[in-house]
Short mmCIF file of C-alpha atoms in Angstrom, two decimals:
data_model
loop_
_atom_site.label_atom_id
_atom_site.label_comp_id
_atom_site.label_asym_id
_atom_site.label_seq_id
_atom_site.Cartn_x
_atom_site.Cartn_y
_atom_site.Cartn_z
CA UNK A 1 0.00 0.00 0.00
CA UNK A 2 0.89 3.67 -0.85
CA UNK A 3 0.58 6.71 1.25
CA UNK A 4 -2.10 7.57 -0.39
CA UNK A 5 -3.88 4.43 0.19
CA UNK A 6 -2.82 4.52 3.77
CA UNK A 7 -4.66 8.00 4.40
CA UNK A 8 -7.70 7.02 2.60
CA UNK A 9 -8.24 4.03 5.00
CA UNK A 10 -7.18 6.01 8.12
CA UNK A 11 -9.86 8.25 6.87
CA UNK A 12 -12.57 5.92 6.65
CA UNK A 13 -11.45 4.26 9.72
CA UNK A 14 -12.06 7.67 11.66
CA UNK A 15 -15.23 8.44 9.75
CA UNK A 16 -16.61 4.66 10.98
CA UNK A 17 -14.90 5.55 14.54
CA UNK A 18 -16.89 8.78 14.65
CA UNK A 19 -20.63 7.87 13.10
CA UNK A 20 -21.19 4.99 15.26
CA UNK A 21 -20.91 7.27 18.82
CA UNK A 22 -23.37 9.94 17.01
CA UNK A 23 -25.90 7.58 15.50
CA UNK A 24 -26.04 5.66 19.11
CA UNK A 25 -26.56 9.55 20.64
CA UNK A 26 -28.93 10.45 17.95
CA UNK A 27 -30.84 7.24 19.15
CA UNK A 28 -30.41 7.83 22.97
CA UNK A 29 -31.66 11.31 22.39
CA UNK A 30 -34.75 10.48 20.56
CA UNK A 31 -35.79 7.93 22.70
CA UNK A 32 -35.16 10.58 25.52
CA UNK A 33 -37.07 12.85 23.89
CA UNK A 34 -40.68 10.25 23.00
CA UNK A 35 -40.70 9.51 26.96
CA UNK A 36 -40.42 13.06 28.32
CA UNK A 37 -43.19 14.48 25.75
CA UNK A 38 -44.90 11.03 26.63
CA UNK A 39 -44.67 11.97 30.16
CA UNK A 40 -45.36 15.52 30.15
CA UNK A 41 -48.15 15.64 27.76
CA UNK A 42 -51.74 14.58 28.11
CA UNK A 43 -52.98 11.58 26.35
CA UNK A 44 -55.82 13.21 24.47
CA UNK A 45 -53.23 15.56 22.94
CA UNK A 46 -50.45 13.07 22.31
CA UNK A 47 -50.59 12.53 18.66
CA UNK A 48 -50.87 15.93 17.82
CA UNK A 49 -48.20 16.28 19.76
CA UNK A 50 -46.08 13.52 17.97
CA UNK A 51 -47.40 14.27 14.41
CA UNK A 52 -46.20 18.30 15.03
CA UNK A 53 -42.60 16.53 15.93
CA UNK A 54 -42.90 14.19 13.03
CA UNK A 55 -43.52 17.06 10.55
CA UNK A 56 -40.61 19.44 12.27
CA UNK A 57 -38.28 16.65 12.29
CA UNK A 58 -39.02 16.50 8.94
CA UNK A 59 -38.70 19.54 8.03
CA UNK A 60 -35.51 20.38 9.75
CA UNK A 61 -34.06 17.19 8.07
CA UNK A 62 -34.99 18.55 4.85
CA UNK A 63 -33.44 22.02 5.44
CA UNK A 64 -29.37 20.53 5.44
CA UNK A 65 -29.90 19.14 1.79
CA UNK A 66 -31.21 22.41 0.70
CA UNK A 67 -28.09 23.95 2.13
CA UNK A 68 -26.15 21.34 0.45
CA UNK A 69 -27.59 22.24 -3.20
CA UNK A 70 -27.24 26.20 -2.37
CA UNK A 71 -23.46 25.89 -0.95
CA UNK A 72 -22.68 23.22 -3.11
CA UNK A 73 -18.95 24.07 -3.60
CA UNK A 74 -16.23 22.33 -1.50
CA UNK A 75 -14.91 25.78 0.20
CA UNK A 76 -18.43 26.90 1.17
CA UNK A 77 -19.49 24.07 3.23
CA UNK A 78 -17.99 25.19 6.42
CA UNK A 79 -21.44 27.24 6.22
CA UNK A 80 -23.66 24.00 6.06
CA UNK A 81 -21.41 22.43 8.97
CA UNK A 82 -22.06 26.08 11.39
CA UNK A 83 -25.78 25.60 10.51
CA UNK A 84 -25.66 21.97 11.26
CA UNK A 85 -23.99 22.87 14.71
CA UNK A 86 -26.30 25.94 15.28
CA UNK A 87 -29.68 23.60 14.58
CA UNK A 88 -27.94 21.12 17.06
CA UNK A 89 -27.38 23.58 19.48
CA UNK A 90 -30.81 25.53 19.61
CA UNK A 91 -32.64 22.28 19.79
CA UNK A 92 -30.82 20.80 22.78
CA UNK A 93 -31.30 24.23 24.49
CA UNK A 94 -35.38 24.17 23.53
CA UNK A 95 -35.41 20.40 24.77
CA UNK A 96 -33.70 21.43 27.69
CA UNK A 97 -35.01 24.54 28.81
CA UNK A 98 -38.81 23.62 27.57
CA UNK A 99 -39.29 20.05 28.79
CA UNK A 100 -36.80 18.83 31.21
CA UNK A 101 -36.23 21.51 33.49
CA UNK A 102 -39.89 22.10 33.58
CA UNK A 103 -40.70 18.26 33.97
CA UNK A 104 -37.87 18.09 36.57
CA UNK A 105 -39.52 21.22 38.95
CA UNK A 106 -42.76 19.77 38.77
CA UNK A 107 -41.87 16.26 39.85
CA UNK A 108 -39.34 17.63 42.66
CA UNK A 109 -42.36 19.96 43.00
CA UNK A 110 -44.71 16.48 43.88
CA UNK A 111 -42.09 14.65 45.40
CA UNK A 112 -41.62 18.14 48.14
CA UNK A 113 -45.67 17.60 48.75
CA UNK A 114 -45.46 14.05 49.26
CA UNK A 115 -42.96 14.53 51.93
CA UNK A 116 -44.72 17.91 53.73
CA UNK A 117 -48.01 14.91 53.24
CA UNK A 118 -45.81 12.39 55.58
CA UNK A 119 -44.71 14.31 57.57
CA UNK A 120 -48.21 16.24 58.71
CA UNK A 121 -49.18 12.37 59.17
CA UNK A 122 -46.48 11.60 61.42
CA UNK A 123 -46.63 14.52 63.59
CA UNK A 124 -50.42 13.86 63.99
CA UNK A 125 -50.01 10.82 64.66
CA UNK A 126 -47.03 11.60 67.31
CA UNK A 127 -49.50 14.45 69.09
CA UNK A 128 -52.15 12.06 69.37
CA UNK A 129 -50.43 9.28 70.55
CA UNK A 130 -48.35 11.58 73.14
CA UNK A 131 -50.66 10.08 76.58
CA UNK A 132 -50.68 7.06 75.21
CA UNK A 133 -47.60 4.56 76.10
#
């Protein structure tokens, strides 16, 4: 094998080392992302719900092959990759900021009330069980 040769399978080699991690976090992040808005959202409006993600997945996944056609040339595709990153970016943040954190306050919200709950039980049942042995 040439240099040439060489580089071309280190290349792939990285590209294969590289995809696998993402695809398995694009996967993790989905599934993440059905069982919070299954959580969070009421049953009767679940599948509008899913069919408005379905359609803005869609759309979003559309918009990076438009970019392709428009910045089609080798030396303008740092702009595709920025978009890419940007798109990434905004969507963990909405995910983030819109759905978990909420989610999260509301169920440490419960779980707070469940344990002022117990403990109004317990200290009734202490102050009526004080002359009592």
């Amino acid at each position: 094998m040439n240099l040439n040769q060489t580089d071309k399978l280190l290349s792939a080699k990285v590209i294969i080392a590289f995809v696998i991690p993402s695809r398995i976090g694009l996967w993790v992040f989905a599934l993440a992302s059905t069982q919070l808005y299954q959580q969070t959202v009421k049953s009767k409006y679940r599948g509008q719900v899913g069919g408005t993600q379905t359609s803005l997945n869609s759309m979003f996944e559309f918009i990076p092959f438009i970019l392709g056609m428009v910045y089609s040339d080798v030396d303008d595709y740092w702009i595709v990759m920025v978009v890419s990153y940007m798109s990434v970016t905004i969507a963990t943040l909405m995910v983030t900021f819109g759905v978990f954190i909420p989610h999260q306050r509301k169920r440490m919200k419960a779980e707070y009330d469940n344990i002022e709950l117990e403990l109004e039980d317990m200290t009734t049942r202490s102050s009526s069980n004080n002359g009592i042995v």
